PDB file of C-alpha atoms in Angstrom:
ATOM      1  CA  MET A   1      99.397 104.933 194.779  1.00  0.00           C
ATOM      2  CA  TRP A   2     100.624 108.516 195.166  1.00  0.00           C
ATOM      3  CA  ASN A   3     101.836 110.529 198.133  1.00  0.00           C
ATOM      4  CA  TYR A   4     100.258 113.960 198.590  1.00  0.00           C
ATOM      5  CA  THR A   5     101.680 116.725 200.774  1.00  0.00           C
ATOM      6  CA  ASP A   6      99.606 118.235 203.568  1.00  0.00           C
ATOM      7  CA  LYS A   7      99.388 121.443 201.518  1.00  0.00           C
ATOM      8  CA  VAL A   8      97.849 119.573 198.573  1.00  0.00           C
ATOM      9  CA  LYS A   9      95.309 117.925 200.872  1.00  0.00           C
ATOM     10  CA  GLU A  10      94.497 121.267 202.498  1.00  0.00           C
ATOM     11  CA  HIS A  11      93.765 122.938 199.160  1.00  0.00           C
ATOM     12  CA  PHE A  12      91.739 119.949 197.952  1.00  0.00           C
ATOM     13  CA  PHE A  13      89.531 119.449 200.985  1.00  0.00           C
ATOM     14  CA  ASN A  14      89.244 123.196 201.671  1.00  0.00           C
ATOM     15  CA  PRO A  15      89.788 124.936 198.324  1.00  0.00           C
ATOM     16  CA  LYS A  16      90.280 128.688 198.356  1.00  0.00           C
ATOM     17  CA  ASN A  17      88.386 130.993 195.974  1.00  0.00           C
ATOM     18  CA  ALA A  18      86.259 128.287 194.356  1.00  0.00           C
ATOM     19  CA  GLY A  19      83.188 129.363 192.403  1.00  0.00           C
ATOM     20  CA  VAL A  20      82.062 132.022 189.950  1.00  0.00           C
ATOM     21  CA  LEU A  21      83.506 135.544 190.025  1.00  0.00           C
ATOM     22  CA  ASP A  22      80.815 138.041 188.993  1.00  0.00           C
ATOM     23  CA  GLY A  23      82.101 140.903 186.888  1.00  0.00           C
ATOM     24  CA  ALA A  24      85.399 139.200 186.021  1.00  0.00           C
ATOM     25  CA  ASN A  25      87.298 141.081 183.321  1.00  0.00           C
ATOM     26  CA  ALA A  26      89.889 138.367 182.675  1.00  0.00           C
ATOM     27  CA  VAL A  27      88.782 134.789 182.023  1.00  0.00           C
ATOM     28  CA  GLY A  28      90.871 131.850 180.843  1.00  0.00           C
ATOM     29  CA  GLU A  29      89.550 128.374 180.044  1.00  0.00           C
ATOM     30  CA  VAL A  30      91.734 125.351 179.261  1.00  0.00           C
ATOM     31  CA  GLY A  31      91.272 121.617 179.039  1.00  0.00           C
ATOM     32  CA  SER A  32      88.134 119.647 178.325  1.00  0.00           C
ATOM     33  CA  ILE A  33      85.711 117.744 180.537  1.00  0.00           C
ATOM     34  CA  THR A  34      85.689 114.934 177.964  1.00  0.00           C
ATOM     35  CA  CYS A  35      89.469 114.588 178.480  1.00  0.00           C
ATOM     36  CA  GLY A  36      89.133 114.419 182.273  1.00  0.00           C
ATOM     37  CA  ASP A  37      90.520 117.856 183.233  1.00  0.00           C
ATOM     38  CA  ALA A  38      89.162 121.364 182.676  1.00  0.00           C
ATOM     39  CA  LEU A  39      89.822 124.692 184.387  1.00  0.00           C
ATOM     40  CA  LYS A  40      88.113 128.079 184.172  1.00  0.00           C
ATOM     41  CA  LEU A  41      90.085 130.870 185.850  1.00  0.00           C
ATOM     42  CA  MET A  42      88.312 134.182 186.484  1.00  0.00           C
ATOM     43  CA  MET A  43      90.106 137.354 187.598  1.00  0.00           C
ATOM     44  CA  ASN A  44      89.094 140.895 188.485  1.00  0.00           C
ATOM     45  CA  VAL A  45      91.930 143.188 187.385  1.00  0.00           C
ATOM     46  CA  ASN A  46      92.043 146.868 188.318  1.00  0.00           C
ATOM     47  CA  PRO A  47      92.464 148.684 184.959  1.00  0.00           C
ATOM     48  CA  ALA A  48      94.219 151.621 186.608  1.00  0.00           C
ATOM     49  CA  THR A  49      96.925 149.583 188.364  1.00  0.00           C
ATOM     50  CA  ASN A  50      96.775 146.214 186.516  1.00  0.00           C
ATOM     51  CA  VAL A  51      96.638 144.561 189.953  1.00  0.00           C
ATOM     52  CA  ILE A  52      94.657 141.313 190.247  1.00  0.00           C
ATOM     53  CA  GLU A  53      92.259 142.190 193.068  1.00  0.00           C
ATOM     54  CA  ASP A  54      90.296 138.933 193.082  1.00  0.00           C
ATOM     55  CA  ALA A  55      90.418 135.520 191.440  1.00  0.00           C
ATOM     56  CA  ARG A  56      88.184 132.467 191.449  1.00  0.00           C
ATOM     57  CA  PHE A  57      88.130 129.122 189.676  1.00  0.00           C
ATOM     58  CA  GLN A  58      85.938 126.262 188.536  1.00  0.00           C
ATOM     59  CA  THR A  59      87.762 122.983 188.009  1.00  0.00           C
ATOM     60  CA  PHE A  60      86.728 119.567 186.771  1.00  0.00           C
ATOM     61  CA  GLY A  61      89.394 117.022 187.555  1.00  0.00           C
ATOM     62  CA  CYS A  62      91.218 115.153 190.276  1.00  0.00           C
ATOM     63  CA  GLY A  63      92.271 116.369 193.711  1.00  0.00           C
ATOM     64  CA  SER A  64      95.603 117.655 192.392  1.00  0.00           C
ATOM     65  CA  ALA A  65      93.802 119.715 189.749  1.00  0.00           C
ATOM     66  CA  ILE A  66      91.582 121.323 192.377  1.00  0.00           C
ATOM     67  CA  ALA A  67      94.527 121.928 194.709  1.00  0.00           C
ATOM     68  CA  SER A  68      96.621 123.454 191.912  1.00  0.00           C
ATOM     69  CA  SER A  69      93.767 125.758 190.892  1.00  0.00           C
ATOM     70  CA  SER A  70      93.167 126.827 194.499  1.00  0.00           C
ATOM     71  CA  ALA A  71      96.876 127.488 195.039  1.00  0.00           C
ATOM     72  CA  LEU A  72      97.085 129.491 191.818  1.00  0.00           C
ATOM     73  CA  THR A  73      94.356 131.919 192.889  1.00  0.00           C
ATOM     74  CA  GLU A  74      96.068 132.466 196.239  1.00  0.00           C
ATOM     75  CA  MET A  75      99.366 133.137 194.462  1.00  0.00           C
ATOM     76  CA  ILE A  76      98.096 135.714 191.968  1.00  0.00           C
ATOM     77  CA  ILE A  77      95.785 137.868 194.095  1.00  0.00           C
ATOM     78  CA  GLY A  78      97.612 141.111 194.823  1.00  0.00           C
ATOM     79  CA  LYS A  79     100.057 140.745 191.925  1.00  0.00           C
ATOM     80  CA  THR A  80     100.073 142.800 188.744  1.00  0.00           C
ATOM     81  CA  VAL A  81      99.273 140.920 185.558  1.00  0.00           C
ATOM     82  CA  ASP A  82     102.921 141.164 184.473  1.00  0.00           C
ATOM     83  CA  GLU A  83     104.095 139.738 187.811  1.00  0.00           C
ATOM     84  CA  ALA A  84     101.528 136.940 187.544  1.00  0.00           C
ATOM     85  CA  LEU A  85     102.625 136.184 183.996  1.00  0.00           C
ATOM     86  CA  ARG A  86     106.088 135.290 185.298  1.00  0.00           C
ATOM     87  CA  LEU A  87     104.629 132.442 187.387  1.00  0.00           C
ATOM     88  CA  THR A  88     105.200 128.941 186.014  1.00  0.00           C
ATOM     89  CA  ASN A  89     103.807 125.530 186.801  1.00  0.00           C
ATOM     90  CA  ARG A  90     106.971 124.916 188.861  1.00  0.00           C
ATOM     91  CA  ASP A  91     105.942 127.781 191.146  1.00  0.00           C
ATOM     92  CA  ILE A  92     102.498 126.236 191.629  1.00  0.00           C
ATOM     93  CA  ALA A  93     104.000 122.833 192.458  1.00  0.00           C
ATOM     94  CA  GLU A  94     106.510 124.390 194.872  1.00  0.00           C
ATOM     95  CA  TYR A  95     103.724 126.336 196.595  1.00  0.00           C
ATOM     96  CA  LEU A  96     101.980 123.012 197.237  1.00  0.00           C
ATOM     97  CA  GLY A  97     105.127 121.396 198.594  1.00  0.00           C
ATOM     98  CA  GLY A  98     105.508 119.207 195.521  1.00  0.00           C
ATOM     99  CA  LEU A  99     103.220 117.008 193.417  1.00  0.00           C
ATOM    100  CA  PRO A 100     103.441 113.344 192.406  1.00  0.00           C
ATOM    101  CA  PRO A 101     105.160 113.077 189.006  1.00  0.00           C
ATOM    102  CA  GLU A 102     101.978 111.699 187.434  1.00  0.00           C
ATOM    103  CA  LYS A 103     100.057 114.797 188.597  1.00  0.00           C
ATOM    104  CA  MET A 104     102.368 117.546 187.359  1.00  0.00           C
ATOM    105  CA  HIS A 105     100.040 118.145 184.407  1.00  0.00           C
ATOM    106  CA  CYS A 106      97.608 119.722 186.904  1.00  0.00           C
ATOM    107  CA  SER A 107     100.078 122.515 187.660  1.00  0.00           C
ATOM    108  CA  VAL A 108     100.696 122.967 183.927  1.00  0.00           C
ATOM    109  CA  MET A 109      96.943 123.357 183.373  1.00  0.00           C
ATOM    110  CA  GLY A 110      96.901 126.120 185.990  1.00  0.00           C
ATOM    111  CA  ALA A 111      99.760 127.975 184.316  1.00  0.00           C
ATOM    112  CA  GLU A 112      98.062 127.654 180.909  1.00  0.00           C
ATOM    113  CA  ALA A 113      94.767 129.007 182.290  1.00  0.00           C
ATOM    114  CA  LEU A 114      96.612 131.981 183.786  1.00  0.00           C
ATOM    115  CA  ARG A 115      98.228 132.769 180.432  1.00  0.00           C
ATOM    116  CA  ALA A 116      94.841 132.507 178.722  1.00  0.00           C
ATOM    117  CA  ALA A 117      93.164 134.826 181.257  1.00  0.00           C
ATOM    118  CA  ILE A 118      95.898 137.457 181.001  1.00  0.00           C
ATOM    119  CA  ALA A 119      95.781 137.266 177.205  1.00  0.00           C
ATOM    120  CA  ALA A 120      92.020 137.870 177.370  1.00  0.00           C
ATOM    121  CA  TYR A 121      92.528 140.859 179.679  1.00  0.00           C
ATOM    122  CA  LYS A 122      95.124 142.383 177.331  1.00  0.00           C
ATOM    123  CA  GLY A 123      92.962 141.728 174.284  1.00  0.00           C
ATOM    124  CA  GLU A 124      95.490 139.342 172.809  1.00  0.00           C
ATOM    125  CA  ALA A 125      94.617 136.246 170.821  1.00  0.00           C
ATOM    126  CA  TRP A 126      94.446 132.985 172.721  1.00  0.00           C
ATOM    127  CA  ASP A 127      92.958 129.887 171.165  1.00  0.00           C
ATOM    128  CA  ASP A 128      92.808 126.625 173.092  1.00  0.00           C
ATOM    129  CA  ASP A 129      90.605 124.998 170.431  1.00  0.00           C
ATOM    130  CA  HIS A 130      93.121 124.006 167.787  1.00  0.00           C
ATOM    131  CA  GLU A 131      92.503 122.701 164.324  1.00  0.00           C
ATOM    132  CA  GLU A 132      92.985 118.951 164.158  1.00  0.00           C
ATOM    133  CA  GLY A 133      96.144 119.350 162.096  1.00  0.00           C
ATOM    134  CA  ASP A 134      97.734 121.602 164.734  1.00  0.00           C
ATOM    135  CA  LEU A 135      97.397 119.055 167.499  1.00  0.00           C
ATOM    136  CA  VAL A 136     100.136 116.693 168.556  1.00  0.00           C
ATOM    137  CA  CYS A 137      97.963 114.690 170.962  1.00  0.00           C
ATOM    138  CA  LYS A 138      94.379 114.573 169.694  1.00  0.00           C
ATOM    139  CA  CYS A 139      93.118 112.561 172.678  1.00  0.00           C
ATOM    140  CA  PHE A 140      93.856 115.380 175.151  1.00  0.00           C
ATOM    141  CA  GLY A 141      93.962 118.367 172.802  1.00  0.00           C
ATOM    142  CA  ILE A 142      97.668 119.154 173.390  1.00  0.00           C
ATOM    143  CA  ASP A 143      99.556 121.134 170.754  1.00  0.00           C
ATOM    144  CA  ALA A 144     103.277 121.534 170.124  1.00  0.00           C
ATOM    145  CA  ALA A 145     103.404 124.983 171.775  1.00  0.00           C
ATOM    146  CA  MET A 146     102.171 123.637 175.110  1.00  0.00           C
ATOM    147  CA  ILE A 147     104.653 120.752 174.985  1.00  0.00           C
ATOM    148  CA  GLU A 148     107.475 123.163 174.161  1.00  0.00           C
ATOM    149  CA  ARG A 149     106.595 125.379 177.154  1.00  0.00           C
ATOM    150  CA  ALA A 150     106.438 122.402 179.514  1.00  0.00           C
ATOM    151  CA  VAL A 151     109.770 121.043 178.276  1.00  0.00           C
ATOM    152  CA  THR A 152     111.495 124.420 178.486  1.00  0.00           C
ATOM    153  CA  VAL A 153     110.153 125.488 181.902  1.00  0.00           C
ATOM    154  CA  ASN A 154     110.664 122.128 183.584  1.00  0.00           C
ATOM    155  CA  GLY A 155     113.746 120.783 181.825  1.00  0.00           C
ATOM    156  CA  LEU A 156     111.998 117.655 180.559  1.00  0.00           C
ATOM    157  CA  THR A 157     114.087 115.166 178.613  1.00  0.00           C
ATOM    158  CA  THR A 158     111.928 112.058 178.081  1.00  0.00           C
ATOM    159  CA  LEU A 159     108.588 111.118 176.565  1.00  0.00           C
ATOM    160  CA  GLU A 160     107.427 109.804 179.943  1.00  0.00           C
ATOM    161  CA  GLU A 161     108.110 113.175 181.573  1.00  0.00           C
ATOM    162  CA  VAL A 162     106.194 115.021 178.855  1.00  0.00           C
ATOM    163  CA  THR A 163     103.200 112.744 179.483  1.00  0.00           C
ATOM    164  CA  HIS A 164     103.390 113.404 183.251  1.00  0.00           C
ATOM    165  CA  TYR A 165     103.406 117.159 182.706  1.00  0.00           C
ATOM    166  CA  THR A 166     100.899 117.511 179.854  1.00  0.00           C
ATOM    167  CA  LYS A 167      99.038 114.155 179.560  1.00  0.00           C
ATOM    168  CA  ALA A 168     100.075 114.122 175.883  1.00  0.00           C
ATOM    169  CA  GLY A 169     100.584 110.542 174.746  1.00  0.00           C
ATOM    170  CA  GLY A 170      98.847 109.069 177.764  1.00  0.00           C
ATOM    171  CA  SER A 171      95.945 107.491 175.914  1.00  0.00           C
ATOM    172  CA  CYS A 172      96.137 105.844 172.481  1.00  0.00           C
ATOM    173  CA  GLN A 173      99.917 106.453 172.202  1.00  0.00           C
ATOM    174  CA  THR A 174      99.794 107.025 168.426  1.00  0.00           C
ATOM    175  CA  CYS A 175     101.290 110.508 168.935  1.00  0.00           C
ATOM    176  CA  HIS A 176     104.468 109.309 170.673  1.00  0.00           C
ATOM    177  CA  GLU A 177     106.616 109.845 167.591  1.00  0.00           C
ATOM    178  CA  LYS A 178     105.304 113.418 167.165  1.00  0.00           C
ATOM    179  CA  ILE A 179     105.958 114.175 170.836  1.00  0.00           C
ATOM    180  CA  GLU A 180     109.508 112.882 170.534  1.00  0.00           C
ATOM    181  CA  ASP A 181     110.011 115.090 167.466  1.00  0.00           C
ATOM    182  CA  VAL A 182     108.914 118.172 169.426  1.00  0.00           C
ATOM    183  CA  LEU A 183     111.047 117.137 172.398  1.00  0.00           C
ATOM    184  CA  GLU A 184     114.103 116.595 170.191  1.00  0.00           C
ATOM    185  CA  ALA A 185     113.626 120.005 168.549  1.00  0.00           C
ATOM    186  CA  VAL A 186     113.428 121.815 171.893  1.00  0.00           C
ATOM    187  CA  LEU A 187     116.434 119.987 173.324  1.00  0.00           C
ATOM    188  CA  ALA A 188     118.393 120.834 170.188  1.00  0.00           C
ATOM    189  CA  LYS A 189     117.873 124.502 171.059  1.00  0.00           C
ATOM    190  CA  THR A 190     118.264 124.374 174.835  1.00  0.00           C
ATOM    191  CA  GLY A 191     120.230 121.187 175.583  1.00  0.00           C
ATOM    192  CA  ALA A 192     119.190 118.622 178.208  1.00  0.00           C
ATOM    193  CA  LEU A 193     119.227 119.880 181.793  1.00  0.00           C
ATOM    194  CA  LYS A 194     121.100 118.040 184.524  1.00  0.00           C
ATOM    195  CA  PRO A 195     118.920 115.535 186.409  1.00  0.00           C
ATOM    196  CA  ALA A 196     117.474 116.614 189.725  1.00  0.00           C
ATOM    197  CA  LYS A 197     118.720 115.276 193.031  1.00  0.00           C
ATOM    198  CA  ALA A 198     116.990 112.287 194.570  1.00  0.00           C
ATOM    199  CA  HIS A 199     113.902 112.991 196.665  1.00  0.00           C
ATOM    200  CA  ALA A 200     111.482 111.135 198.882  1.00  0.00           C
ATOM    201  CA  PRO A 201     109.682 108.366 196.970  1.00  0.00           C
ATOM    202  CA  GLY A 202     106.452 109.381 195.283  1.00  0.00           C
ATOM    203  CA  THR A 203     106.684 113.157 195.845  1.00  0.00           C
ATOM    204  CA  VAL A 204     108.606 115.723 193.827  1.00  0.00           C
ATOM    205  CA  GLY A 205     110.968 117.824 195.927  1.00  0.00           C
ATOM    206  CA  LEU A 206     111.011 121.604 196.318  1.00  0.00           C
ATOM    207  CA  ASP A 207     114.425 122.319 194.833  1.00  0.00           C
ATOM    208  CA  ALA A 208     113.683 120.791 191.431  1.00  0.00           C
ATOM    209  CA  ILE A 209     110.159 119.905 190.353  1.00  0.00           C
ATOM    210  CA  LEU A 210     111.069 117.072 188.045  1.00  0.00           C
ATOM    211  CA  PRO A 211     109.589 113.570 187.790  1.00  0.00           C
ATOM    212  CA  LEU A 212     111.354 110.837 189.720  1.00  0.00           C
ATOM    213  CA  LYS A 213     112.613 107.730 188.029  1.00  0.00           C
ATOM    214  CA  PRO A 214     110.198 104.891 188.779  1.00  0.00           C
ATOM    215  CA  LYS A 215     111.464 102.086 190.938  1.00  0.00           C
ATOM    216  CA  GLU A 216     112.198  98.820 189.244  1.00  0.00           C
ATOM    217  CA  ALA A 217     109.261  96.734 190.305  1.00  0.00           C
ATOM    218  CA  ALA A 218     106.796  94.409 188.703  1.00  0.00           C
ATOM    219  CA  PRO A 219     103.543  96.186 187.753  1.00  0.00           C
ATOM    220  CA  PRO A 220     100.603  95.399 190.036  1.00  0.00           C
ATOM    221  CA  PRO A 221      98.313  92.693 188.678  1.00  0.00           C
ATOM    222  CA  LYS A 222      95.303  94.001 186.792  1.00  0.00           C
ATOM    223  CA  LEU A 223      92.084  93.732 188.767  1.00  0.00           C
ATOM    224  CA  THR A 224      89.368  91.469 187.456  1.00  0.00           C
ATOM    225  CA  ASN A 225      85.935  93.040 186.938  1.00  0.00           C
ATOM    226  CA  VAL A 226      84.736  91.528 190.206  1.00  0.00           C
ATOM    227  CA  GLN A 227      87.807  92.724 192.133  1.00  0.00           C
ATOM    228  CA  ARG A 228      87.447  96.192 190.636  1.00  0.00           C
ATOM    229  CA  MET A 229      83.775  96.379 191.632  1.00  0.00           C
ATOM    230  CA  GLN A 230      84.635  95.214 195.162  1.00  0.00           C
ATOM    231  CA  ALA A 231      87.396  97.837 195.403  1.00  0.00           C
ATOM    232  CA  ILE A 232      84.975 100.584 194.340  1.00  0.00           C
ATOM    233  CA  MET A 233      82.367  99.456 196.871  1.00  0.00           C
ATOM    234  CA  MET A 234      85.017  99.266 199.613  1.00  0.00           C
ATOM    235  CA  ALA A 235      86.310 102.769 198.823  1.00  0.00           C
ATOM    236  CA  ILE A 236      82.810 104.252 199.028  1.00  0.00           C
ATOM    237  CA  GLU A 237      82.160 102.470 202.321  1.00  0.00           C
ATOM    238  CA  GLU A 238      85.398 103.938 203.692  1.00  0.00           C
ATOM    239  CA  ILE A 239      84.405 107.503 202.815  1.00  0.00           C
ATOM    240  CA  ARG A 240      80.759 107.268 203.948  1.00  0.00           C
ATOM    241  CA  PRO A 241      81.435 107.867 207.683  1.00  0.00           C
ATOM    242  CA  GLN A 242      83.068 111.210 206.862  1.00  0.00           C
ATOM    243  CA  ILE A 243      80.102 112.267 204.707  1.00  0.00           C
ATOM    244  CA  ARG A 244      77.604 111.072 207.309  1.00  0.00           C
ATOM    245  CA  LYS A 245      79.216 113.321 209.920  1.00  0.00           C
ATOM    246  CA  ASP A 246      77.854 116.256 207.932  1.00  0.00           C
ATOM    247  CA  GLY A 247      74.386 114.728 207.721  1.00  0.00           C
ATOM    248  CA  GLY A 248      74.714 113.341 204.219  1.00  0.00           C
ATOM    249  CA  ASP A 249      75.318 110.000 202.554  1.00  0.00           C
ATOM    250  CA  VAL A 250      76.557 108.518 199.291  1.00  0.00           C
ATOM    251  CA  GLU A 251      75.386 105.394 197.477  1.00  0.00           C
ATOM    252  CA  LEU A 252      76.930 103.520 194.552  1.00  0.00           C
ATOM    253  CA  VAL A 253      74.380 103.259 191.721  1.00  0.00           C
ATOM    254  CA  ASP A 254      76.232 101.928 188.691  1.00  0.00           C
ATOM    255  CA  ILE A 255      79.659 101.346 187.133  1.00  0.00           C
ATOM    256  CA  ASP A 256      80.172 101.994 183.425  1.00  0.00           C
ATOM    257  CA  GLY A 257      83.865 101.617 182.614  1.00  0.00           C
ATOM    258  CA  LYS A 258      85.623 104.775 183.834  1.00  0.00           C
ATOM    259  CA  ASP A 259      82.300 106.378 184.831  1.00  0.00           C
ATOM    260  CA  ILE A 260      81.151 105.693 188.395  1.00  0.00           C
ATOM    261  CA  TYR A 261      77.601 106.849 189.135  1.00  0.00           C
ATOM    262  CA  VAL A 262      76.664 107.659 192.727  1.00  0.00           C
ATOM    263  CA  ARG A 263      73.675 109.212 194.494  1.00  0.00           C
ATOM    264  CA  LEU A 264      74.079 111.798 197.239  1.00  0.00           C
ATOM    265  CA  SER A 265      71.341 111.995 199.854  1.00  0.00           C
ATOM    266  CA  GLY A 266      70.530 113.736 203.108  1.00  0.00           C
ATOM    267  CA  ALA A 267      72.283 117.060 203.662  1.00  0.00           C
ATOM    268  CA  CYS A 268      74.444 116.415 200.579  1.00  0.00           C
ATOM    269  CA  SER A 269      71.431 116.406 198.252  1.00  0.00           C
ATOM    270  CA  GLY A 270      71.281 119.809 196.612  1.00  0.00           C
ATOM    271  CA  CYS A 271      74.042 121.185 198.838  1.00  0.00           C
ATOM    272  CA  SER A 272      76.184 123.954 197.325  1.00  0.00           C
ATOM    273  CA  GLN A 273      79.258 121.881 198.217  1.00  0.00           C
ATOM    274  CA  SER A 274      77.973 118.696 196.574  1.00  0.00           C
ATOM    275  CA  ALA A 275      80.470 119.069 193.711  1.00  0.00           C
ATOM    276  CA  GLY A 276      83.300 119.057 196.255  1.00  0.00           C
ATOM    277  CA  THR A 277      81.841 115.945 197.873  1.00  0.00           C
ATOM    278  CA  MET A 278      81.730 114.210 194.489  1.00  0.00           C
ATOM    279  CA  MET A 279      85.360 115.121 193.871  1.00  0.00           C
ATOM    280  CA  GLY A 280      86.270 113.737 197.305  1.00  0.00           C
ATOM    281  CA  VAL A 281      84.668 110.431 196.353  1.00  0.00           C
ATOM    282  CA  GLN A 282      86.481 110.505 192.999  1.00  0.00           C
ATOM    283  CA  MET A 283      89.858 111.161 194.649  1.00  0.00           C
ATOM    284  CA  LYS A 284      89.281 108.227 197.002  1.00  0.00           C
ATOM    285  CA  LEU A 285      88.419 105.919 194.115  1.00  0.00           C
ATOM    286  CA  VAL A 286      91.419 107.019 192.053  1.00  0.00           C
ATOM    287  CA  GLU A 287      93.720 106.281 194.985  1.00  0.00           C
ATOM    288  CA  LYS A 288      92.054 102.930 195.674  1.00  0.00           C
ATOM    289  CA  LEU A 289      92.028 101.711 192.073  1.00  0.00           C
ATOM    290  CA  GLY A 290      95.287 103.253 190.880  1.00  0.00           C
ATOM    291  CA  GLU A 291      93.538 104.452 187.715  1.00  0.00           C
ATOM    292  CA  PHE A 292      91.615 107.514 186.583  1.00  0.00           C
ATOM    293  CA  VAL A 293      87.842 107.308 186.976  1.00  0.00           C
ATOM    294  CA  ARG A 294      85.068 109.892 186.774  1.00  0.00           C
ATOM    295  CA  VAL A 295      82.463 110.086 189.541  1.00  0.00           C
ATOM    296  CA  LYS A 296      79.139 111.393 188.249  1.00  0.00           C
ATOM    297  CA  PRO A 297      75.706 111.929 189.830  1.00  0.00           C
ATOM    298  CA  ALA A 298      73.161 109.202 189.081  1.00  0.00           C
ATOM    299  CA  SER A 299      70.976 111.825 187.394  1.00  0.00           C
ATOM    300  CA  LEU A 300      73.484 111.921 184.503  1.00  0.00           C
ATOM    301  CA  MET A 301      73.170 108.210 183.737  1.00  0.00           C
ATOM    302  CA  PRO A 302      72.337 107.533 180.066  1.00  0.00           C
ATOM    303  CA  ALA A 303      68.679 106.924 179.354  1.00  0.00           C
ATOM    304  CA  GLY A 304      67.748 103.251 179.573  1.00  0.00           C
ATOM    305  CA  ALA A 305      70.786 102.405 181.700  1.00  0.00           C
TER     306      ALA A 305
END
């Protein structure tokens, strides 16, 4: 389980600047829905002053991804594109009061989307769809350049830290050797940074946004299929009273591995905020299960299921 700051919760439950920005002249898209995280950042930049006058986002991902995207838009509005370009994922994490080590990749995604949007505004080349040979981690579409930036900006020194910040190597693990090669090459140029001071368990501190060393403890026992199903049902029952207060309801329809299908009803059915409600359910399930799952509407269930 992870500890989230009040600022992270605020930006998740009440995200700022969510939605489509009509007339945006700077758009950056990173990530992939199939990989579990995707972000589209839209900005309206004044061509005469290069000031970002408005910014909005659309994010598919966990609560930390939504909070990081929301925080990013608040941080860049009013800045020039050159001022915004100096922002790093560390700045996003600090703005939120810190992120769990396992969620630092959400702040990195925000910083990458900002770079992509500014590149688009300046007419510079930006390609987030790499050829297969250019990728280091094929599961999450992470190339060497992104790993190098994360290592350099955040002073990463281990494979585990790289995975926390980029997700690279977090799936099939066949790319671990390639990641270590990139890490070794960067450290050969920059040298390893001194470790950060100790912070409160589970949350990265403000003075150095670096992953904490995990406590020596036996891993929690893996849930059986029945226990996992019961945990999912319990989590949905716990969140239903909050949804019912707004005149809606949520019902578990089916479980297909990492995909959890639910049906929204009442005021939540067709509501413009239904996507936020679905993400709230997903965040609850992730916290309850201690694993990543995707919550999807029952209407997206495969035919014949």
